[in-house]
XYZ file of C-alpha atoms in Angstrom:
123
model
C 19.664 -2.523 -3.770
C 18.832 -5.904 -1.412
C 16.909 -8.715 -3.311
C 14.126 -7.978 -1.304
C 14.032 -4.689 -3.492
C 14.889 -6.208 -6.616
C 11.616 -8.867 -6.077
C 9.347 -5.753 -5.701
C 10.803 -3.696 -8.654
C 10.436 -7.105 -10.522
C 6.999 -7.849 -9.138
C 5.817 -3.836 -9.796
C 7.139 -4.133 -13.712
C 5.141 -7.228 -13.981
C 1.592 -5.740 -12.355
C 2.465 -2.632 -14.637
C 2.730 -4.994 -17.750
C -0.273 -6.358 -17.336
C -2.171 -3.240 -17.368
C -3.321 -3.378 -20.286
C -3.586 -6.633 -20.874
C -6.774 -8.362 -21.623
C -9.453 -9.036 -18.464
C -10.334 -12.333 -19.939
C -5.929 -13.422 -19.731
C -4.350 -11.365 -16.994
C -6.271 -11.791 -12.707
C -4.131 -7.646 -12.591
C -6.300 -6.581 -15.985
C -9.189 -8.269 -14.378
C -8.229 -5.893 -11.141
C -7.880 -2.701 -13.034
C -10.336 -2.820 -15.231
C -12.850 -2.909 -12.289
C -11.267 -0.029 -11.039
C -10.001 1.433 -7.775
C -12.855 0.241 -5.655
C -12.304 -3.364 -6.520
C -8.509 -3.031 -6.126
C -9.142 -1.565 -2.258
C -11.825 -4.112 -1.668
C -9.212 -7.191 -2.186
C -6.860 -5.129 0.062
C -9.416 -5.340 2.839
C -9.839 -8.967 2.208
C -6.401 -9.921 1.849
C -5.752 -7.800 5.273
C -8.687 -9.332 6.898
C -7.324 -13.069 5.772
C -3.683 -12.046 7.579
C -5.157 -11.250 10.791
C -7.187 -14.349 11.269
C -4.263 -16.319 9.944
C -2.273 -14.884 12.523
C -5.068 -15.184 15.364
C -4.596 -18.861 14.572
C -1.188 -18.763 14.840
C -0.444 -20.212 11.525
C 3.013 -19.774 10.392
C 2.818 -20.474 6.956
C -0.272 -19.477 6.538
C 0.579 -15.731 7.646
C 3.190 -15.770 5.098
C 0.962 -17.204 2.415
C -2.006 -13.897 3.668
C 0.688 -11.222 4.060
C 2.337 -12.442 0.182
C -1.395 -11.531 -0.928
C -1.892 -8.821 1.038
C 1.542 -7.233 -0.495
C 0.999 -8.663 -3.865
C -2.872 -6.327 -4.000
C -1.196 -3.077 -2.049
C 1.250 -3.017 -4.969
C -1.965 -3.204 -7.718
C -3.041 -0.370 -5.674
C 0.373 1.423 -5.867
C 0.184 1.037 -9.271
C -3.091 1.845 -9.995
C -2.079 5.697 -8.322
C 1.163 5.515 -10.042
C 3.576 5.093 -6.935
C 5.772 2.169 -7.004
C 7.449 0.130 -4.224
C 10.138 2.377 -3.824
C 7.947 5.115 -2.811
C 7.448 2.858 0.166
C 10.909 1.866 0.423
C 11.570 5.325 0.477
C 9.419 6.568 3.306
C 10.320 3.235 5.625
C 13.756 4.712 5.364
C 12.762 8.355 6.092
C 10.993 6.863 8.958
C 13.917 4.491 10.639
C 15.182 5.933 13.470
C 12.105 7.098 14.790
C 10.463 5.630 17.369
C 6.865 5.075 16.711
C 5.640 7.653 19.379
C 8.029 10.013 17.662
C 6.350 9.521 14.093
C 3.168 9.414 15.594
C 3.525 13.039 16.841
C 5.056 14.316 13.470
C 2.092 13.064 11.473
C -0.247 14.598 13.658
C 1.386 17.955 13.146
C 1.095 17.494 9.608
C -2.216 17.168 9.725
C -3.174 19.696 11.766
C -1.118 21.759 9.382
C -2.421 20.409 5.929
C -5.844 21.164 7.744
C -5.236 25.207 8.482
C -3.794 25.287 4.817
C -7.300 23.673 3.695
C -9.097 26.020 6.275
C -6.730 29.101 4.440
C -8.376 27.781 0.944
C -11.700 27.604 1.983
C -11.838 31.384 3.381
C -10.440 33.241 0.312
């Protein structure tokens, strides 16, 4: 495992330890006791705050957005009980692929997760 995994497994024990920690002591309590809604609301913030960052073309500033941005998709991993390896995981299943390539398989796993929904909904 790189450091750049290690930080995330470190970062993920924290946000789990925090759980359930008080709202009043802990900005991740605060998060998850609002719930899901408030977790995905800072996600669209924090992604919102990258892009203009990098439409300005600041450097550290990008950095400083993406961190956050990061830093509130892992509260969200945790709050459906996935943790960064999950996404380690399927970046690695993915290398190799061009994009057009994984494009074109998740399509086809739509389409097929939709007949299998289509297969539930007639019987």
């Amino acid at each position: 495992m790189n450091a750049g995994n290690d930080t995330l497994a470190r970062l993920a024990a924290v946000i789990e330890s925090r759980r359930g920690a008080s709202p009043d002591a802990s900005y991740v309590a605060r998060l998850f006791s609002k719930g899901t809604d408030a977790i995905l609301k800072k996600i669209g913030e924090e992604a919102t705050e990258t892009v203009m960052a990098a439409k300005d073309g600041d450097r550290a500033r990008i950095v400083g957005e993406v961190a956050d941005l990061w830093f509130h998709s892992m509260v969200a991993l945790a709050a459906f009980g996935l943790r960064p390896a999950d996404v380690l995981a399927e970046l690695e299943r993915r290398e190799g692929l061009s994009g057009l390539e994984e494009f074109a398989l998740r399509k086809v796993r739509e389409r097929e997760r939709g007949e299998t929904n289509q297969e539930d909904v007639r019987r």
